[in-house]
Tab-separated table of N, CA and C in Angstrom:
chain	number	residue	atom	x	y	z
A	108	UNK	N	0.852	-1.337	-0.002
A	108	UNK	CA	-0.184	0.015	0.119
A	108	UNK	C	0.656	1.311	0.021
A	109	UNK	N	2.004	1.263	0.715
A	109	UNK	CA	2.741	2.413	0.833
A	109	UNK	C	3.523	2.449	-0.195
A	110	UNK	N	3.784	1.492	-1.124
A	110	UNK	CA	4.543	1.670	-2.466
A	110	UNK	C	3.564	2.421	-3.480
A	111	UNK	N	2.670	1.847	-3.405
A	111	UNK	CA	1.362	2.250	-4.301
A	111	UNK	C	1.154	3.912	-4.025
A	112	UNK	N	1.110	4.175	-2.734
A	112	UNK	CA	0.889	5.800	-2.425
A	112	UNK	C	2.144	6.555	-3.217
A	113	UNK	N	3.176	6.060	-3.050
A	113	UNK	CA	4.520	6.696	-3.093
A	113	UNK	C	4.481	6.580	-4.694
A	114	UNK	N	4.420	5.716	-5.439
A	114	UNK	CA	4.005	5.960	-6.951
A	114	UNK	C	3.076	6.668	-7.494
A	115	UNK	N	1.998	6.928	-6.912
A	115	UNK	CA	0.850	7.647	-7.090
A	115	UNK	C	1.350	9.271	-7.184
A	116	UNK	N	2.239	9.512	-5.766
A	116	UNK	CA	2.387	10.933	-5.463
A	116	UNK	C	3.658	11.165	-6.479
A	117	UNK	N	4.530	10.361	-6.700
A	117	UNK	CA	5.588	10.557	-7.956
A	117	UNK	C	5.152	11.020	-9.330
A	118	UNK	N	4.298	10.317	-9.472
A	118	UNK	CA	3.718	10.487	-10.846
A	118	UNK	C	2.949	11.657	-10.769
A	119	UNK	N	2.292	11.971	-9.938
A	119	UNK	CA	1.811	13.566	-9.581
A	119	UNK	C	2.484	14.728	-9.760
A	120	UNK	N	3.821	14.260	-9.088
A	120	UNK	CA	4.781	15.378	-8.953
A	120	UNK	C	5.497	15.646	-10.323
A	121	UNK	N	5.814	14.398	-10.758
A	121	UNK	CA	6.411	14.478	-12.314
A	121	UNK	C	5.834	15.319	-13.302
A	122	UNK	N	4.279	15.135	-13.094
A	122	UNK	CA	3.283	15.777	-14.129
A	122	UNK	C	3.481	17.297	-14.063
A	123	UNK	N	3.503	17.510	-12.768
A	123	UNK	CA	3.407	19.149	-12.222
A	123	UNK	C	4.791	19.799	-12.651
A	124	UNK	N	5.837	19.024	-12.563
A	124	UNK	CA	6.916	19.526	-12.854
A	124	UNK	C	7.120	19.714	-14.496
A	125	UNK	N	6.790	18.878	-14.958
A	125	UNK	CA	6.666	18.768	-16.764
A	125	UNK	C	5.360	19.940	-16.866
A	126	UNK	N	4.592	20.084	-16.517
A	126	UNK	CA	3.812	21.239	-16.691
A	126	UNK	C	4.134	22.612	-16.542
A	127	UNK	N	4.805	22.789	-15.421
A	127	UNK	CA	5.477	23.973	-15.174
A	127	UNK	C	6.578	24.286	-16.191
A	128	UNK	N	7.488	23.147	-16.557
A	128	UNK	CA	8.380	23.426	-17.556
A	128	UNK	C	7.953	23.754	-18.774
A	129	UNK	N	6.885	23.239	-19.462
A	129	UNK	CA	6.277	23.429	-20.634
A	129	UNK	C	5.648	24.652	-20.594
A	130	UNK	N	4.874	25.237	-19.718
A	130	UNK	CA	4.292	26.577	-19.423
A	130	UNK	C	5.479	27.527	-19.657
A	131	UNK	N	6.626	27.491	-19.130
A	131	UNK	CA	7.482	28.143	-19.031
A	131	UNK	C	8.485	28.376	-20.414
A	132	UNK	N	8.137	26.685	-21.093
A	132	UNK	CA	8.901	27.442	-22.445
A	132	UNK	C	8.018	27.838	-23.435
A	133	UNK	N	6.549	27.720	-23.233
A	133	UNK	CA	5.801	28.596	-24.191
A	133	UNK	C	5.789	29.922	-23.837
A	134	UNK	N	5.938	30.380	-22.519
A	134	UNK	CA	6.127	32.069	-22.193
A	134	UNK	C	7.356	32.299	-22.671
A	135	UNK	N	8.436	31.847	-22.307
A	135	UNK	CA	9.799	31.992	-23.182
A	135	UNK	C	9.882	32.532	-24.484
A	136	UNK	N	9.029	31.335	-25.171
A	136	UNK	CA	9.033	31.381	-26.864
A	136	UNK	C	8.496	33.191	-27.097
A	137	UNK	N	7.253	33.172	-26.366
A	137	UNK	CA	6.636	34.556	-26.987
A	137	UNK	C	7.507	35.611	-26.713
A	138	UNK	N	7.858	35.596	-25.350
A	138	UNK	CA	8.642	36.828	-24.672
A	138	UNK	C	10.144	37.025	-25.708
A	139	UNK	N	10.708	35.972	-25.969
A	139	UNK	CA	12.029	35.778	-26.764
A	139	UNK	C	11.515	36.744	-28.028
A	140	UNK	N	10.596	36.418	-28.777
A	140	UNK	CA	9.961	37.215	-30.151
A	140	UNK	C	10.286	38.592	-29.699
A	141	UNK	N	9.670	39.122	-28.606
A	141	UNK	CA	9.357	40.820	-28.262
A	141	UNK	C	10.581	41.199	-27.866
A	142	UNK	N	11.553	40.450	-27.076
A	142	UNK	CA	12.879	40.841	-27.025
A	142	UNK	C	13.747	40.987	-28.134
A	143	UNK	N	13.530	39.890	-28.847
A	143	UNK	CA	14.523	39.934	-30.257
A	143	UNK	C	13.974	40.938	-30.999
A	144	UNK	N	12.873	41.316	-31.140
A	144	UNK	CA	12.612	42.444	-32.127
A	144	UNK	C	13.122	43.741	-31.447
A	145	UNK	N	12.977	43.903	-30.166
A	145	UNK	CA	13.309	44.937	-29.467
A	145	UNK	C	15.053	45.252	-29.599
A	146	UNK	N	15.850	44.422	-29.404
A	146	UNK	CA	17.192	44.351	-29.693
A	146	UNK	C	17.669	44.499	-31.123
A	147	UNK	N	16.833	43.804	-31.748
A	147	UNK	CA	17.506	43.991	-33.350
A	147	UNK	C	16.741	45.157	-33.947
A	148	UNK	N	15.850	45.356	-33.762
A	148	UNK	CA	15.255	46.502	-34.700
A	148	UNK	C	14.855	47.697	-34.026
A	149	UNK	N	15.438	48.186	-32.594
A	149	UNK	CA	15.185	49.069	-31.649
A	149	UNK	C	13.840	49.551	-31.568
A	150	UNK	N	12.796	48.748	-31.558
A	150	UNK	CA	11.387	49.245	-31.319
A	150	UNK	C	11.001	48.322	-30.059
A	151	UNK	N	10.059	48.568	-29.249
A	151	UNK	CA	9.357	48.049	-28.422
A	151	UNK	C	7.948	47.549	-28.797
A	152	UNK	N	7.534	46.202	-28.922
A	152	UNK	CA	6.335	45.816	-29.495
A	152	UNK	C	5.836	45.038	-28.142
A	153	UNK	N	4.865	45.927	-27.871
A	153	UNK	CA	3.882	44.963	-26.517
A	153	UNK	C	3.380	43.536	-27.217
A	154	UNK	N	3.052	42.995	-26.042
A	154	UNK	CA	2.231	41.817	-26.405
A	154	UNK	C	0.879	41.937	-26.820
A	155	UNK	N	0.653	41.275	-27.599
A	155	UNK	CA	-0.621	41.568	-28.506
A	155	UNK	C	-1.691	40.579	-27.744
A	156	UNK	N	-2.982	40.741	-28.032
A	156	UNK	CA	-4.250	39.999	-27.868
A	156	UNK	C	-3.789	38.710	-28.541
A	157	UNK	N	-3.483	38.587	-29.620
A	157	UNK	CA	-3.369	37.840	-30.651
A	157	UNK	C	-2.032	37.810	-31.464
A	158	UNK	N	-1.071	36.800	-31.734
A	158	UNK	CA	0.134	36.828	-32.469
A	158	UNK	C	-0.111	35.592	-33.387
A	159	UNK	N	-0.166	36.008	-34.937
A	159	UNK	CA	-0.351	34.792	-35.921
A	159	UNK	C	0.962	34.964	-36.446
A	160	UNK	N	1.620	33.941	-36.520
A	160	UNK	CA	2.978	33.629	-37.211
A	160	UNK	C	2.590	33.026	-38.625
A	161	UNK	N	2.725	33.955	-39.402
A	161	UNK	CA	2.079	33.595	-41.016
A	161	UNK	C	3.284	32.862	-41.592
A	162	UNK	N	4.470	33.226	-41.151
A	162	UNK	CA	5.657	32.663	-42.223
A	162	UNK	C	6.740	32.863	-40.998
A	163	UNK	N	7.612	31.789	-40.780
A	163	UNK	CA	8.733	32.050	-40.002
A	163	UNK	C	9.914	30.763	-40.816
A	164	UNK	N	10.975	31.196	-41.346
A	164	UNK	CA	11.581	30.348	-42.035
A	164	UNK	C	12.156	29.799	-40.993
A	165	UNK	N	12.668	28.456	-41.349
A	165	UNK	CA	13.578	27.816	-40.159
A	165	UNK	C	14.630	28.311	-39.924
A	166	UNK	N	15.299	28.100	-38.456
A	166	UNK	CA	16.554	29.296	-38.224
A	166	UNK	C	17.632	28.412	-39.036
A	167	UNK	N	18.649	29.202	-39.275
A	167	UNK	CA	19.934	28.659	-40.052
A	167	UNK	C	21.208	28.817	-38.986
A	168	UNK	N	22.126	28.288	-39.376
A	168	UNK	CA	23.381	28.198	-38.820
A	168	UNK	C	23.737	29.565	-38.536
A	169	UNK	N	23.726	30.796	-39.350
A	169	UNK	CA	24.183	31.805	-39.237
A	169	UNK	C	23.202	32.750	-38.649
A	170	UNK	N	21.936	32.476	-38.145
A	170	UNK	CA	20.875	33.371	-37.848
A	170	UNK	C	19.872	33.910	-38.677
A	171	UNK	N	20.442	33.832	-40.213
A	171	UNK	CA	19.563	34.578	-41.044
A	171	UNK	C	18.136	34.052	-41.334
A	172	UNK	N	17.299	34.559	-41.873
A	172	UNK	CA	15.904	34.018	-41.890
A	172	UNK	C	14.790	35.151	-42.195
A	173	UNK	N	13.327	34.668	-42.410
A	173	UNK	CA	12.518	35.763	-42.732
A	173	UNK	C	11.341	35.357	-41.864
A	174	UNK	N	10.675	36.399	-41.547
A	174	UNK	CA	9.226	36.218	-40.989
A	174	UNK	C	8.262	37.300	-41.006
A	175	UNK	N	7.038	36.701	-41.056
A	175	UNK	CA	5.682	37.467	-41.381
A	175	UNK	C	4.857	37.125	-40.278
A	176	UNK	N	4.501	38.294	-39.416
A	176	UNK	CA	3.696	38.214	-38.408
A	176	UNK	C	2.598	39.097	-38.467
A	177	UNK	N	1.716	38.826	-37.895
A	177	UNK	CA	0.330	39.660	-37.679
A	177	UNK	C	-0.158	39.529	-36.163
A	178	UNK	N	0.082	40.850	-35.806
A	178	UNK	CA	-0.438	40.906	-34.394
A	178	UNK	C	-1.519	41.703	-33.994
A	179	UNK	N	-2.540	41.211	-33.539
A	179	UNK	CA	-4.087	42.095	-33.210
A	179	UNK	C	-3.861	42.218	-31.713
A	180	UNK	N	-4.428	43.634	-31.892
A	180	UNK	CA	-4.500	44.234	-30.467
A	180	UNK	C	-5.899	44.593	-30.017
A	181	UNK	N	-6.132	44.818	-28.746
A	181	UNK	CA	-7.533	45.653	-28.333
A	181	UNK	C	-7.392	46.824	-28.190
A	182	UNK	N	-8.362	47.783	-27.716
A	182	UNK	CA	-8.436	49.106	-27.757
A	182	UNK	C	-7.372	49.677	-26.954
A	183	UNK	N	-7.147	49.481	-25.842
A	183	UNK	CA	-6.250	49.690	-24.736
A	183	UNK	C	-4.804	49.118	-25.140
A	184	UNK	N	-4.455	48.226	-25.763
A	184	UNK	CA	-3.248	47.659	-26.120
A	184	UNK	C	-2.770	48.784	-27.361
A	185	UNK	N	-3.587	48.801	-28.086
A	185	UNK	CA	-3.454	49.599	-29.569
A	185	UNK	C	-3.203	51.120	-28.974
A	186	UNK	N	-3.635	51.605	-28.113
A	186	UNK	CA	-3.453	53.104	-27.465
A	186	UNK	C	-1.815	53.172	-27.181
A	187	UNK	N	-1.446	51.950	-26.230
A	187	UNK	CA	0.021	51.913	-25.923
A	187	UNK	C	0.945	51.889	-27.163
A	188	UNK	N	0.496	51.226	-27.991
A	188	UNK	CA	1.418	50.941	-29.360
A	188	UNK	C	1.430	51.926	-30.104
A	189	UNK	N	0.127	52.737	-30.080
A	189	UNK	CA	0.529	54.004	-31.216
A	189	UNK	C	0.980	55.130	-30.289
A	190	UNK	N	1.316	55.200	-29.207
A	190	UNK	CA	1.689	56.142	-28.554
A	190	UNK	C	3.372	56.240	-28.691
A	191	UNK	N	3.831	55.323	-29.240
A	191	UNK	CA	5.505	55.440	-29.342
A	191	UNK	C	5.814	56.352	-30.457
A	192	UNK	N	6.817	56.738	-29.977
A	192	UNK	CA	7.585	57.873	-30.983
A	192	UNK	C	8.337	57.485	-32.355
A	193	UNK	N	8.472	56.200	-32.547
A	193	UNK	CA	9.125	55.462	-33.853
A	193	UNK	C	8.269	55.702	-35.053
A	194	UNK	N	6.706	55.783	-34.892
A	194	UNK	CA	5.807	55.614	-35.838
A	194	UNK	C	6.217	56.832	-36.870
A	195	UNK	N	5.947	56.548	-38.216
A	195	UNK	CA	5.606	57.524	-39.421
A	195	UNK	C	4.491	57.332	-39.864
A	196	UNK	N	3.746	58.411	-39.958
A	196	UNK	CA	2.164	58.443	-40.590
A	196	UNK	C	2.511	57.945	-42.220
A	197	UNK	N	1.444	57.217	-42.684
A	197	UNK	CA	1.674	56.898	-44.040
A	197	UNK	C	1.070	58.050	-44.705
A	198	UNK	N	1.711	58.556	-45.883
A	198	UNK	CA	0.991	59.706	-46.330
A	198	UNK	C	1.174	58.686	-48.129
A	199	UNK	N	0.334	59.708	-48.687
A	199	UNK	CA	0.602	59.207	-50.117
A	199	UNK	C	1.916	59.003	-50.868
A	200	UNK	N	2.888	59.701	-50.766
A	200	UNK	CA	4.217	59.720	-50.836
A	200	UNK	C	4.842	58.277	-50.369
A	201	UNK	N	4.590	58.213	-48.868
A	201	UNK	CA	5.002	57.391	-48.134
A	201	UNK	C	4.629	55.703	-48.524
A	202	UNK	N	3.509	55.913	-48.980
A	202	UNK	CA	2.557	54.673	-49.151
A	202	UNK	C	3.004	54.258	-50.444
A	203	UNK	N	3.650	54.708	-51.569
A	203	UNK	CA	4.240	54.476	-52.769
A	203	UNK	C	5.411	53.382	-52.422
A	204	UNK	N	6.032	54.235	-51.506
A	204	UNK	CA	7.520	53.625	-51.246
A	204	UNK	C	7.541	52.266	-50.303
A	205	UNK	N	6.119	52.431	-49.489
A	205	UNK	CA	6.236	51.114	-48.473
A	205	UNK	C	5.705	50.319	-49.435
A	206	UNK	N	4.858	50.478	-50.435
A	206	UNK	CA	4.272	49.375	-51.295
A	206	UNK	C	5.205	48.629	-52.054
A	207	UNK	N	6.343	49.282	-52.633
A	207	UNK	CA	7.582	48.708	-53.108
A	207	UNK	C	8.170	47.715	-52.031
A	208	UNK	N	8.334	48.321	-50.959
A	208	UNK	CA	9.121	47.408	-49.998
A	208	UNK	C	8.086	46.385	-49.322
A	209	UNK	N	7.077	46.443	-49.181
A	209	UNK	CA	6.275	45.348	-49.141
A	209	UNK	C	6.251	44.278	-50.170
A	210	UNK	N	6.365	44.698	-51.220
A	210	UNK	CA	6.239	43.764	-52.530
A	210	UNK	C	7.504	42.970	-52.796
A	211	UNK	N	8.603	43.925	-52.426
A	211	UNK	CA	10.167	43.284	-52.634
A	211	UNK	C	10.046	42.105	-51.229
A	212	UNK	N	9.501	42.316	-50.391
A	212	UNK	CA	9.671	41.156	-48.923
A	212	UNK	C	8.741	40.189	-49.730
A	213	UNK	N	7.332	40.319	-49.896
A	213	UNK	CA	6.552	39.290	-50.414
A	213	UNK	C	7.404	38.347	-51.500
A	214	UNK	N	7.583	39.073	-52.422
A	214	UNK	CA	8.353	38.209	-53.431
A	214	UNK	C	9.794	37.397	-53.335
A	215	UNK	N	10.336	38.008	-52.127
A	215	UNK	CA	11.750	37.568	-51.832
A	215	UNK	C	11.582	36.121	-50.886
A	216	UNK	N	10.149	36.125	-50.429
A	216	UNK	CA	9.991	34.675	-49.826
A	216	UNK	C	9.065	33.831	-50.395
A	217	UNK	N	8.808	33.994	-51.728
A	217	UNK	CA	8.261	33.133	-52.574
A	217	UNK	C	8.501	31.823	-52.507
A	218	UNK	N	8.062	30.663	-52.009
A	218	UNK	CA	8.324	29.229	-52.200
A	218	UNK	C	9.043	29.066	-53.561
A	219	UNK	N	9.998	28.065	-53.400
A	219	UNK	CA	10.549	27.849	-54.946
A	219	UNK	C	10.282	26.435	-55.145
A	220	UNK	N	9.965	25.515	-54.219
A	220	UNK	CA	9.308	24.079	-54.504
A	220	UNK	C	7.971	23.665	-54.654
A	221	UNK	N	7.438	22.790	-55.098
A	221	UNK	CA	6.200	22.442	-55.060
A	221	UNK	C	5.443	22.369	-53.774
A	222	UNK	N	6.268	21.818	-52.830
A	222	UNK	CA	6.153	21.182	-51.668
A	222	UNK	C	5.904	22.695	-50.755
A	223	UNK	N	6.760	23.449	-50.894
A	223	UNK	CA	6.478	24.833	-50.289
A	223	UNK	C	5.333	25.723	-50.876
A	224	UNK	N	4.962	25.748	-52.202
A	224	UNK	CA	3.978	26.215	-52.729
A	224	UNK	C	2.828	25.723	-52.101
A	225	UNK	N	2.580	24.450	-51.842
A	225	UNK	CA	1.396	23.984	-51.285
A	225	UNK	C	0.990	24.270	-49.796
A	226	UNK	N	2.117	24.399	-49.093
A	226	UNK	CA	2.094	24.854	-47.688
A	226	UNK	C	2.192	26.494	-47.488
A	227	UNK	N	2.878	27.442	-48.485
A	227	UNK	CA	2.617	28.606	-48.160
A	227	UNK	C	2.475	29.386	-49.406
A	228	UNK	N	1.957	28.973	-50.333
A	228	UNK	CA	1.495	29.580	-51.610
A	228	UNK	C	0.291	30.537	-51.360
A	229	UNK	N	-0.510	30.342	-50.346
A	229	UNK	CA	-1.265	31.364	-49.834
A	229	UNK	C	-1.432	32.290	-48.787
A	230	UNK	N	-0.372	32.071	-48.226
A	230	UNK	CA	-0.179	32.911	-47.088
A	230	UNK	C	-0.752	34.087	-47.051
A	231	UNK	N	-0.523	34.976	-47.993
A	231	UNK	CA	-0.648	36.578	-48.472
A	231	UNK	C	-2.098	36.617	-48.921
A	232	UNK	N	-2.904	35.671	-49.482
A	232	UNK	CA	-4.073	35.818	-49.652
A	232	UNK	C	-4.831	35.767	-48.250
A	233	UNK	N	-4.224	34.937	-47.405
A	233	UNK	CA	-5.217	34.880	-46.066
A	233	UNK	C	-4.813	35.734	-45.398
A	234	UNK	N	-3.703	36.298	-45.288
A	234	UNK	CA	-3.208	37.339	-44.426
A	234	UNK	C	-2.631	38.613	-45.123
A	235	UNK	N	-3.364	39.342	-45.827
A	235	UNK	CA	-2.701	40.560	-46.576
A	235	UNK	C	-2.382	41.673	-45.787
A	236	UNK	N	-1.275	42.407	-46.443
A	236	UNK	CA	-0.844	43.440	-45.710
A	236	UNK	C	-1.832	44.729	-45.673
A	237	UNK	N	-2.409	44.961	-45.018
A	237	UNK	CA	-3.635	46.063	-45.230
A	237	UNK	C	-3.133	47.425	-44.489
A	238	UNK	N	-3.140	48.695	-45.196
A	238	UNK	CA	-3.251	49.721	-44.526
A	238	UNK	C	-3.171	51.057	-45.544
A	239	UNK	N	-3.469	52.260	-45.200
A	239	UNK	CA	-3.846	53.136	-45.703
A	239	UNK	C	-3.709	54.519	-45.064
A	240	UNK	N	-4.358	55.603	-45.531
A	240	UNK	CA	-3.993	56.799	-44.862
A	240	UNK	C	-4.322	56.778	-43.361
A	241	UNK	N	-3.718	57.400	-42.480
A	241	UNK	CA	-4.023	57.423	-41.055
A	241	UNK	C	-3.773	56.285	-40.406
A	242	UNK	N	-2.839	55.117	-40.935
A	242	UNK	CA	-2.198	54.478	-40.283
A	242	UNK	C	-0.467	54.815	-40.158
A	243	UNK	N	0.206	53.917	-39.801
A	243	UNK	CA	1.421	54.209	-39.273
A	243	UNK	C	2.517	53.190	-39.620
A	244	UNK	N	3.725	53.379	-39.886
A	244	UNK	CA	4.763	52.364	-40.433
A	244	UNK	C	6.127	52.786	-39.736
A	245	UNK	N	6.987	51.779	-39.813
A	245	UNK	CA	8.418	51.951	-38.870
A	245	UNK	C	8.928	50.797	-40.174
A	246	UNK	N	10.209	51.593	-40.707
A	246	UNK	CA	11.050	50.474	-41.461
A	246	UNK	C	12.545	51.034	-41.178
A	247	UNK	N	13.378	50.138	-40.897
A	247	UNK	CA	14.809	50.059	-40.539
A	247	UNK	C	15.529	49.009	-41.557
A	248	UNK	N	16.474	49.635	-41.988
A	248	UNK	CA	17.461	48.780	-42.722
A	248	UNK	C	19.052	48.783	-42.290
A	249	UNK	N	19.577	47.459	-42.066
A	249	UNK	CA	20.891	47.507	-41.651
A	249	UNK	C	22.022	47.630	-42.650
A	250	UNK	N	23.181	47.562	-42.161
A	250	UNK	CA	24.282	47.861	-43.378
A	250	UNK	C	24.284	46.293	-43.815
A	251	UNK	N	23.983	45.362	-43.292
A	251	UNK	CA	24.082	43.783	-43.775
A	251	UNK	C	23.337	43.519	-44.522
A	252	UNK	N	22.214	44.285	-44.997
A	252	UNK	CA	20.919	44.145	-45.842
A	252	UNK	C	20.075	43.769	-44.972
A	253	UNK	N	19.977	43.413	-43.668
A	253	UNK	CA	18.498	43.047	-43.088
A	253	UNK	C	18.044	44.115	-42.970
A	254	UNK	N	16.455	44.066	-43.170
A	254	UNK	CA	15.475	44.930	-42.762
A	254	UNK	C	14.341	44.525	-42.238
A	255	UNK	N	13.395	45.530	-41.454
A	255	UNK	CA	12.291	45.442	-40.653
A	255	UNK	C	11.135	46.433	-41.324
A	256	UNK	N	10.132	45.784	-41.451
A	256	UNK	CA	8.840	46.804	-41.921
A	256	UNK	C	7.919	46.238	-41.026
A	257	UNK	N	7.465	47.386	-40.281
A	257	UNK	CA	6.338	47.259	-39.342
A	257	UNK	C	5.265	48.050	-39.818
A	258	UNK	N	3.793	47.865	-39.722
A	258	UNK	CA	2.897	48.469	-40.222
A	258	UNK	C	1.843	48.390	-39.222
A	259	UNK	N	1.402	49.510	-38.996
A	259	UNK	CA	0.210	49.729	-37.572
A	259	UNK	C	-1.082	50.018	-38.529
A	260	UNK	N	-2.109	49.344	-38.545
A	260	UNK	CA	-3.429	49.590	-39.032
A	260	UNK	C	-4.129	49.995	-37.956
A	261	UNK	N	-4.455	51.118	-37.768
A	261	UNK	CA	-5.278	51.412	-36.639
A	261	UNK	C	-6.753	51.160	-36.528
A	262	UNK	N	-7.246	51.175	-37.788
A	262	UNK	CA	-8.760	50.997	-37.742
A	262	UNK	C	-9.000	49.154	-37.356
A	263	UNK	N	-8.029	48.267	-37.981
A	263	UNK	CA	-8.066	46.893	-37.955
A	263	UNK	C	-7.519	46.480	-36.379
A	264	UNK	N	-6.749	47.691	-35.661
A	264	UNK	CA	-6.216	47.254	-34.576
A	264	UNK	C	-5.110	46.123	-34.774
A	265	UNK	N	-4.588	46.015	-35.600
A	265	UNK	CA	-3.569	44.995	-36.032
A	265	UNK	C	-2.076	45.694	-36.549
A	266	UNK	N	-1.382	44.994	-36.312
A	266	UNK	CA	0.335	45.182	-36.770
A	266	UNK	C	0.724	43.925	-37.501
A	267	UNK	N	1.421	44.807	-38.653
A	267	UNK	CA	2.075	43.524	-39.616
A	267	UNK	C	3.644	44.069	-39.315
A	268	UNK	N	4.089	42.582	-39.144
A	268	UNK	CA	5.827	42.822	-39.020
A	268	UNK	C	6.350	42.016	-39.790
A	269	UNK	N	7.404	42.388	-40.658
A	269	UNK	CA	8.126	41.756	-41.689
A	269	UNK	C	9.378	41.714	-41.535
A	270	UNK	N	10.343	40.849	-41.201
A	270	UNK	CA	11.589	40.601	-41.015
A	270	UNK	C	12.488	40.171	-41.977
A	271	UNK	N	13.496	40.562	-42.583
A	271	UNK	CA	14.620	39.676	-43.246
A	271	UNK	C	15.956	39.947	-42.837
A	272	UNK	N	16.326	38.693	-42.182
A	272	UNK	CA	17.641	39.039	-41.655
A	272	UNK	C	18.792	38.410	-42.390
A	273	UNK	N	19.740	39.093	-42.870
A	273	UNK	CA	20.827	38.269	-43.614
A	273	UNK	C	21.635	37.695	-42.795
């Protein structure tokens, strides 16, 4: 009887420890994205109500890769995001250059194999980058060719983040 009780408690403790470890890893992964964006691009991106990883390339040995993320905010969160100093308003002039940058990004990650086309071919149809007058953007390009495009759609309470890391 004593062995049975010890075995049951051991299993319970084991599952509690595993649950804590898994929860920490899940939390740590989300936090790592926001910290990474802050240190790499110099912008603070608050945690959204929902983060959609539309596309994220496999990590490479050198750390290069691409990612396209859609972050959905509620009204309170959006106010904090919108209040940051790094935003540039989207005007007719900036909209044309921004369209070129977004097009370059989307074309640069177009899949090359049939398997990838089946998996990623409809990404931008399902998650188009939508913006217009009254919205904001942030663009940063580094000397090594890496760049980041962040667009804040105020009406949809949504942020689009595209990063290309060389």
